[in-house]
CSV table of C-alpha atoms in Angstrom, one decimal:
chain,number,residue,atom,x,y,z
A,1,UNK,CA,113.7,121.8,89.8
A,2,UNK,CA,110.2,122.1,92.0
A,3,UNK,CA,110.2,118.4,93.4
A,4,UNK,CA,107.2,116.9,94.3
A,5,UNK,CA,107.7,114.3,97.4
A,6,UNK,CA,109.5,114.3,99.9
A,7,UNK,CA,109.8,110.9,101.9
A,8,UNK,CA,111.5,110.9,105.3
A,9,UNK,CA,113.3,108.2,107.0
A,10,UNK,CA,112.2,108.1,110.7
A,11,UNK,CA,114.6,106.8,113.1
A,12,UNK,CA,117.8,108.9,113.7
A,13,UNK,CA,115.8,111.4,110.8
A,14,UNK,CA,112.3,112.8,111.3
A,15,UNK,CA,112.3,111.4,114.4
A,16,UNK,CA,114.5,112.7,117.4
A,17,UNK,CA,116.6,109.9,119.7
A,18,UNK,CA,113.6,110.5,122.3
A,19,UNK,CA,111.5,109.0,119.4
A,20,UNK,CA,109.9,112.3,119.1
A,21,UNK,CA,107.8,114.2,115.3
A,22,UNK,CA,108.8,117.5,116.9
A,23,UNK,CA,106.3,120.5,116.4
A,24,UNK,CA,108.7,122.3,113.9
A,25,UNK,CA,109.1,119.3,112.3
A,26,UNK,CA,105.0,118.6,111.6
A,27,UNK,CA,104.4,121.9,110.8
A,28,UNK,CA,107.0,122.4,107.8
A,29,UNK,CA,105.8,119.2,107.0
A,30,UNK,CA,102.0,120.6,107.5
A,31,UNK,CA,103.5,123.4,105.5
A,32,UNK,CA,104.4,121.5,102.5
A,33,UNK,CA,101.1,119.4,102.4
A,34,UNK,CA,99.1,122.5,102.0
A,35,UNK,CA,101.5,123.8,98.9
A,36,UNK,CA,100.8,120.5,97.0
A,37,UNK,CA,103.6,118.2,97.7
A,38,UNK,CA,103.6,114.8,99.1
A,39,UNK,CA,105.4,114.1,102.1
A,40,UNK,CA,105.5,110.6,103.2
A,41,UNK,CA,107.6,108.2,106.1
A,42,UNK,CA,109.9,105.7,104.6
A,43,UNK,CA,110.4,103.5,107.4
A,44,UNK,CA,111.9,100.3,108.5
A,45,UNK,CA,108.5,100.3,110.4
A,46,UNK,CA,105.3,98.5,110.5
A,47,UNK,CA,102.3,100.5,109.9
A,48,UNK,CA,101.5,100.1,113.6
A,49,UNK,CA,104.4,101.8,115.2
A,50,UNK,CA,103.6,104.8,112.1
A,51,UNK,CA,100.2,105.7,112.6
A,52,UNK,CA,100.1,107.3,115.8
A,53,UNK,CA,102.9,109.7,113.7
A,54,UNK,CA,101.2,110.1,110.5
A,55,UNK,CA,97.9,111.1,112.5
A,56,UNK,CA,100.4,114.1,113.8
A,57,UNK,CA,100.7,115.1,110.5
A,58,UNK,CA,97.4,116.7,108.8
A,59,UNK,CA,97.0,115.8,105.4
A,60,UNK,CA,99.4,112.7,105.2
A,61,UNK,CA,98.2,110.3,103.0
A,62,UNK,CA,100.5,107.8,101.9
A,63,UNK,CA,103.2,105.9,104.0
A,64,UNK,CA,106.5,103.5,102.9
A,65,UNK,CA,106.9,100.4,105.2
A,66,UNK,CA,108.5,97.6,106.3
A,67,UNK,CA,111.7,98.8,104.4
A,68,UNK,CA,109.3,99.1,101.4
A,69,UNK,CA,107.4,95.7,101.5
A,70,UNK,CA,104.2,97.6,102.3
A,71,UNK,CA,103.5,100.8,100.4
A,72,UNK,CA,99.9,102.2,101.8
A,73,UNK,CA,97.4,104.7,100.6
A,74,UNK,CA,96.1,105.4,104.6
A,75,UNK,CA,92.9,107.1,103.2
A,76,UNK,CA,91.3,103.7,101.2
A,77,UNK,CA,93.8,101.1,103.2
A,78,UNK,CA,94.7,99.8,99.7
A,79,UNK,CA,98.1,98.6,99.2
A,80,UNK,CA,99.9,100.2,96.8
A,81,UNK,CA,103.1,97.3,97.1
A,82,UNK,CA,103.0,94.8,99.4
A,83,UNK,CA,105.6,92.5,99.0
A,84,UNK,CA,106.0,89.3,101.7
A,85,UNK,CA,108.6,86.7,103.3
A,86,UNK,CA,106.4,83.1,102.3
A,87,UNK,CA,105.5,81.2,105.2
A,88,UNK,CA,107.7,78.1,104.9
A,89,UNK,CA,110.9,80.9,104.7
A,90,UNK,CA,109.8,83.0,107.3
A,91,UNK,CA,109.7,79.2,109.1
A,92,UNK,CA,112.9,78.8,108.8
A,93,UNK,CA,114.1,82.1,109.6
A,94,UNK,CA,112.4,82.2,113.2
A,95,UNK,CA,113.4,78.3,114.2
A,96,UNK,CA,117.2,79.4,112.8
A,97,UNK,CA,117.3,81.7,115.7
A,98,UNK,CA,115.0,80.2,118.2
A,99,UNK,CA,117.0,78.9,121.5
A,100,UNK,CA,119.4,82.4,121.1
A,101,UNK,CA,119.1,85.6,123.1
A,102,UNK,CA,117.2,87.3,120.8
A,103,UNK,CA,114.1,89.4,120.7
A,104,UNK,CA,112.0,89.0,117.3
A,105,UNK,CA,109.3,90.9,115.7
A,106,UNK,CA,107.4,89.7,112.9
A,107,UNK,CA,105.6,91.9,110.8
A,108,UNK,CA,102.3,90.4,109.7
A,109,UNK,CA,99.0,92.1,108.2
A,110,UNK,CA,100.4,95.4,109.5
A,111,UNK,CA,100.5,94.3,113.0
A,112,UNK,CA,104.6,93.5,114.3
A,113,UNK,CA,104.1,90.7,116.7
A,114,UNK,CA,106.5,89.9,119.6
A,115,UNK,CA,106.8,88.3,123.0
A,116,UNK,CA,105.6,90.3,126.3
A,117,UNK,CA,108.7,89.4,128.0
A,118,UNK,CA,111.0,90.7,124.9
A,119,UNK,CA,109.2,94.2,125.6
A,120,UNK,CA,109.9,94.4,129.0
A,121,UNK,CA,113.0,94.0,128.8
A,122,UNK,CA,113.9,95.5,125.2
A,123,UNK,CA,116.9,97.5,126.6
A,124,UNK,CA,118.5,94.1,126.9
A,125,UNK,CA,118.7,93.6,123.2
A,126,UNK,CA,119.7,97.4,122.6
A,127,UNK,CA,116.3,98.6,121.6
A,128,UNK,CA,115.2,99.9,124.8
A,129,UNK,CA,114.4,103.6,123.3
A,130,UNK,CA,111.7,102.4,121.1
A,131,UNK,CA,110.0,100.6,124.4
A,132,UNK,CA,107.2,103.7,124.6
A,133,UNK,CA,106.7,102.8,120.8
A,134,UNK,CA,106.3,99.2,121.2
A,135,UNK,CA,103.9,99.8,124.3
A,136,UNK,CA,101.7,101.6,122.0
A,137,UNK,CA,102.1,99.5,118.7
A,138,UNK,CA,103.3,96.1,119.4
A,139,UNK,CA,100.5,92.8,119.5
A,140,UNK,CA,102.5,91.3,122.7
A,141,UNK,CA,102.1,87.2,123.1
A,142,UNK,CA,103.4,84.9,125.2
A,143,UNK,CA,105.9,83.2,122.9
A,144,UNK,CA,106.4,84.7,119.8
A,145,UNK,CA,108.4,81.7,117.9
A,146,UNK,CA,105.3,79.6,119.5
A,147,UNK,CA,102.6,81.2,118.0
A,148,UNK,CA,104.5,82.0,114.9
A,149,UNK,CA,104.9,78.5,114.3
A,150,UNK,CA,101.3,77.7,115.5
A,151,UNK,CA,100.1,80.0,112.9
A,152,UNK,CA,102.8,80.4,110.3
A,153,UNK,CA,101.7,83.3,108.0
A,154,UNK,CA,103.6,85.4,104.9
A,155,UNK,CA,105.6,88.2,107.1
A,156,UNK,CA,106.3,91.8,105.8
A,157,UNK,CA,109.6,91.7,107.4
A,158,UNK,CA,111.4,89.5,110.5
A,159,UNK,CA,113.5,91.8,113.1
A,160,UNK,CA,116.0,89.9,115.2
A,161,UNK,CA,117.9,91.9,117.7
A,162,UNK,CA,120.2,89.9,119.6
A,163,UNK,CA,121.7,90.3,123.4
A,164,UNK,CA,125.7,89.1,122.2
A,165,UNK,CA,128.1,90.0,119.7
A,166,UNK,CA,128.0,86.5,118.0
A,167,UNK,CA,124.6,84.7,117.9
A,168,UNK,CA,123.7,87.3,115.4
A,169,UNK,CA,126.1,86.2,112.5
A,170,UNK,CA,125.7,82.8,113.9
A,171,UNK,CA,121.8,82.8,112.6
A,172,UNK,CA,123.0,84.7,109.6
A,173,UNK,CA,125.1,81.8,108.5
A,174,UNK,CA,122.1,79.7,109.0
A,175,UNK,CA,120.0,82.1,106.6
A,176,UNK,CA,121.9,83.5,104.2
A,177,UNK,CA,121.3,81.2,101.3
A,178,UNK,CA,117.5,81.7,101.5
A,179,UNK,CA,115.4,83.8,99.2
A,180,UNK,CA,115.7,86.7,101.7
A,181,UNK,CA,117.0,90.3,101.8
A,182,UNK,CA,119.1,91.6,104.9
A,183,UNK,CA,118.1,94.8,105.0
A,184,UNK,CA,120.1,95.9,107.7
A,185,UNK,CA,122.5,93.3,109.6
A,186,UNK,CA,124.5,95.1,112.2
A,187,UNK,CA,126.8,92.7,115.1
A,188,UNK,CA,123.6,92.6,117.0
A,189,UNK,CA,120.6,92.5,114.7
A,190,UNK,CA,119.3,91.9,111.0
A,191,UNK,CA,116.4,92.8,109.3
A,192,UNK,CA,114.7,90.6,106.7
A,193,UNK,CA,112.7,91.0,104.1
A,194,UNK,CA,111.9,89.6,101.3
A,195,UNK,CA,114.4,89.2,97.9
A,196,UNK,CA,114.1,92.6,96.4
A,197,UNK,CA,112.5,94.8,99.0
A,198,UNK,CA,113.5,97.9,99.1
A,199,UNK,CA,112.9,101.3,100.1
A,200,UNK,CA,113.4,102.6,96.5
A,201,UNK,CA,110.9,99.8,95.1
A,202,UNK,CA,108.3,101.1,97.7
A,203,UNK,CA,108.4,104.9,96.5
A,204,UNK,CA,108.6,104.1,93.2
A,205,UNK,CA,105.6,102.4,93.4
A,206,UNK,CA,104.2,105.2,95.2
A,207,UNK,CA,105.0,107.9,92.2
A,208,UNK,CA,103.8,105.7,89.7
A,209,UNK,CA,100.6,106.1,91.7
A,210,UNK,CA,100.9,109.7,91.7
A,211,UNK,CA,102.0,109.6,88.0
A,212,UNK,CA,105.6,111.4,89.0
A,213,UNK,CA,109.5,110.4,88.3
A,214,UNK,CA,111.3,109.3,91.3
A,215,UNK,CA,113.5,111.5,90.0
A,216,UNK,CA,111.3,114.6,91.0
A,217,UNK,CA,111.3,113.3,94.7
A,218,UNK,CA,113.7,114.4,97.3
A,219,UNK,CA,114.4,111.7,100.1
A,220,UNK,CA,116.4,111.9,103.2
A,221,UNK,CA,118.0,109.3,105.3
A,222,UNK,CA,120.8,107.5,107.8
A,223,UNK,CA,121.2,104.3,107.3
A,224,UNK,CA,122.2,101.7,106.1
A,225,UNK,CA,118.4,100.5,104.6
A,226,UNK,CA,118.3,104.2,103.2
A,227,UNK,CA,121.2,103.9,100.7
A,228,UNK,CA,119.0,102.6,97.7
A,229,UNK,CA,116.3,105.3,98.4
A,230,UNK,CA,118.7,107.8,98.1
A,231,UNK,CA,120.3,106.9,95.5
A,232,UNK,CA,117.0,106.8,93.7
A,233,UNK,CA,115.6,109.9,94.4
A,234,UNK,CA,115.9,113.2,92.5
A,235,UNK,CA,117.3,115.0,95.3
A,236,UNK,CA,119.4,113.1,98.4
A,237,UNK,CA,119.5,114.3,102.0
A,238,UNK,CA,121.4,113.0,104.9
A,239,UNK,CA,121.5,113.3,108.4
A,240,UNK,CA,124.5,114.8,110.5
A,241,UNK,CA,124.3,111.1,112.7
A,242,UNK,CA,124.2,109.4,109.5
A,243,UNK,CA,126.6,106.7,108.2
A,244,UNK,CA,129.2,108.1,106.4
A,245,UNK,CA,128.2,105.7,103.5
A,246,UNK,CA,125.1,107.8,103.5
A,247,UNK,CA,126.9,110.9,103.5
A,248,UNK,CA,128.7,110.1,100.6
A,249,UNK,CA,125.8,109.6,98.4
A,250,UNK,CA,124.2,112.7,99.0
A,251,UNK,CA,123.8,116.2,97.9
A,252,UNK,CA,123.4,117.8,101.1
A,253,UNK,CA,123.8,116.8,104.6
A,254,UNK,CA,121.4,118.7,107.1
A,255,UNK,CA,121.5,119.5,111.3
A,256,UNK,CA,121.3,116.0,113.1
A,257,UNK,CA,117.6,114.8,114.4
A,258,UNK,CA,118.2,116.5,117.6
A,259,UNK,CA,118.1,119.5,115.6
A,260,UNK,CA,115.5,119.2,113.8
A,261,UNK,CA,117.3,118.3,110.2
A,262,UNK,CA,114.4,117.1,108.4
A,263,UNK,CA,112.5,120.6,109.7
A,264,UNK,CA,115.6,122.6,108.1
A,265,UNK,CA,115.4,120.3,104.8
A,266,UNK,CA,112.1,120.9,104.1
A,267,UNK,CA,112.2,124.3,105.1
A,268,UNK,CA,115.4,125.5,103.1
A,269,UNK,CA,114.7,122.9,100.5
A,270,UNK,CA,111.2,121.9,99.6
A,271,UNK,CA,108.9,124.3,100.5
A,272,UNK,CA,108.2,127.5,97.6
């Protein structure tokens, strides 16, 4: 079968652990682009820590965020899904874990909001890699859980990564009967989103723009937040570092993204 899309994860996928879109990387993606395909990022991501990527890669139109609450065509800005946390919830969510060691970012109107202090010292709360991204991308305010509530809005998607083993399920047992998703909820962190976000939801909104079956779409993936979007897809990828849930839902399982895996997918896979 000649698939038609391919959508990457980015973290621990097209992405190396330096946070890195490696040259070979853009230009079999580049490569793929210019046969006809669609190649897209399916992120966990706000559109603002994407875009300096995407604009790596010519011809990239189209882009998967916020664990598929935000589904973007990059060339009109329209959005193709967008799918929100209401204000009141997302309310709740941020005064559930205010007073904890915890470093939040709140995804609203494509821009992911957090406190200055929280940047500086994101290695604290285990996120210390992404700290060139979040220089780059992040709208930094004093308090975040201050403004938030000055100026409560519908969010995309609430990250909470937390400095202890505990505080994390603690706010979790505050939470978990709300009309949320957890889209990842680790010892230290969970992702939020909104009740039936999903990566999946986002591309299939996506194809049924570009009038094609999901099932003609390869994906590839890690994670946790990647399992639905595989199983979806036509063809399923994963990483060498990925879960071994991940593993066990897919076809193939390529070099790990410090050796260029998603390169060798769409190189051995995709491309005529």
């Amino acid at each position: 079968m000649k698939y038609k899309l391919f959508a990457a994860d980015m973290d621990g996928t097209a992405l190396n652990s330096k946070k890195e879109l490696t040259p070979r990387t853009v230009a079999a993606m580049e490569k793929a682009i210019e046969q006809g395909r669609t190649v897209v990022f399916s992120t966990g991501r706000s559109i603002s820590f994407v875009k300096p990527y995407i604009d790596m890669v010519r011809g990239m139109r189209y882009a998967v965020t916020a664990s598929g609450a935000s589904v973007i065509d990059l060339e009109t800005g329209e959005k193709l899904l967008y799918e929100t946390i209401d204000a009141e919830t997302a309310k709740y969510v941020i005064a559930a874990a205010a007073g904890c060691g915890v470093m939040p970012i709140i995804f609203v109107k494509d821009k992911a909001y957090s406190s200055a202090w929280c940047v500086e010292n994101c290695a604290d709360f285990a996120v210390g890699s992404f700290k060139p991204v979040y220089n780059i991308g992040m709208t930094m305010v004093d308090d975040v859980f201050a403004h938030f509530m000055e100026n409560p809005e519908r969010a995309e998607k609430i990250n909470l990564f937390f400095d202890n083993d505990y505080e994390a399920d603690m706010v979790y047992d505050r939470i978990k009967d709300l009309p949320v998703k957890f889209t990842t909820r680790t010892s230290h962190s969970l992702e939020i989103n909104a009740s039936g976000v999903s990566k999946a939801k986002g591309l299939k909104a996506l194809c049924k723009r570009l009038g094609i079956d999901i099932s003609e779409c390869m994906a590839i993936g890690d994670a946790e937040n990647d399992e639905e979007l595989l199983s979806a897809a036509g063809f399923k990828l994963s990483m060498a570092n990925g879960s071994d849930k991940v593993k066990s839902i897919s076809d193939v399982t390529v070099p790990d993204c410090d050796s260029e895996g998603v390169a060798a997918a769409i190189e051995q896979y995709f491309l005529d």
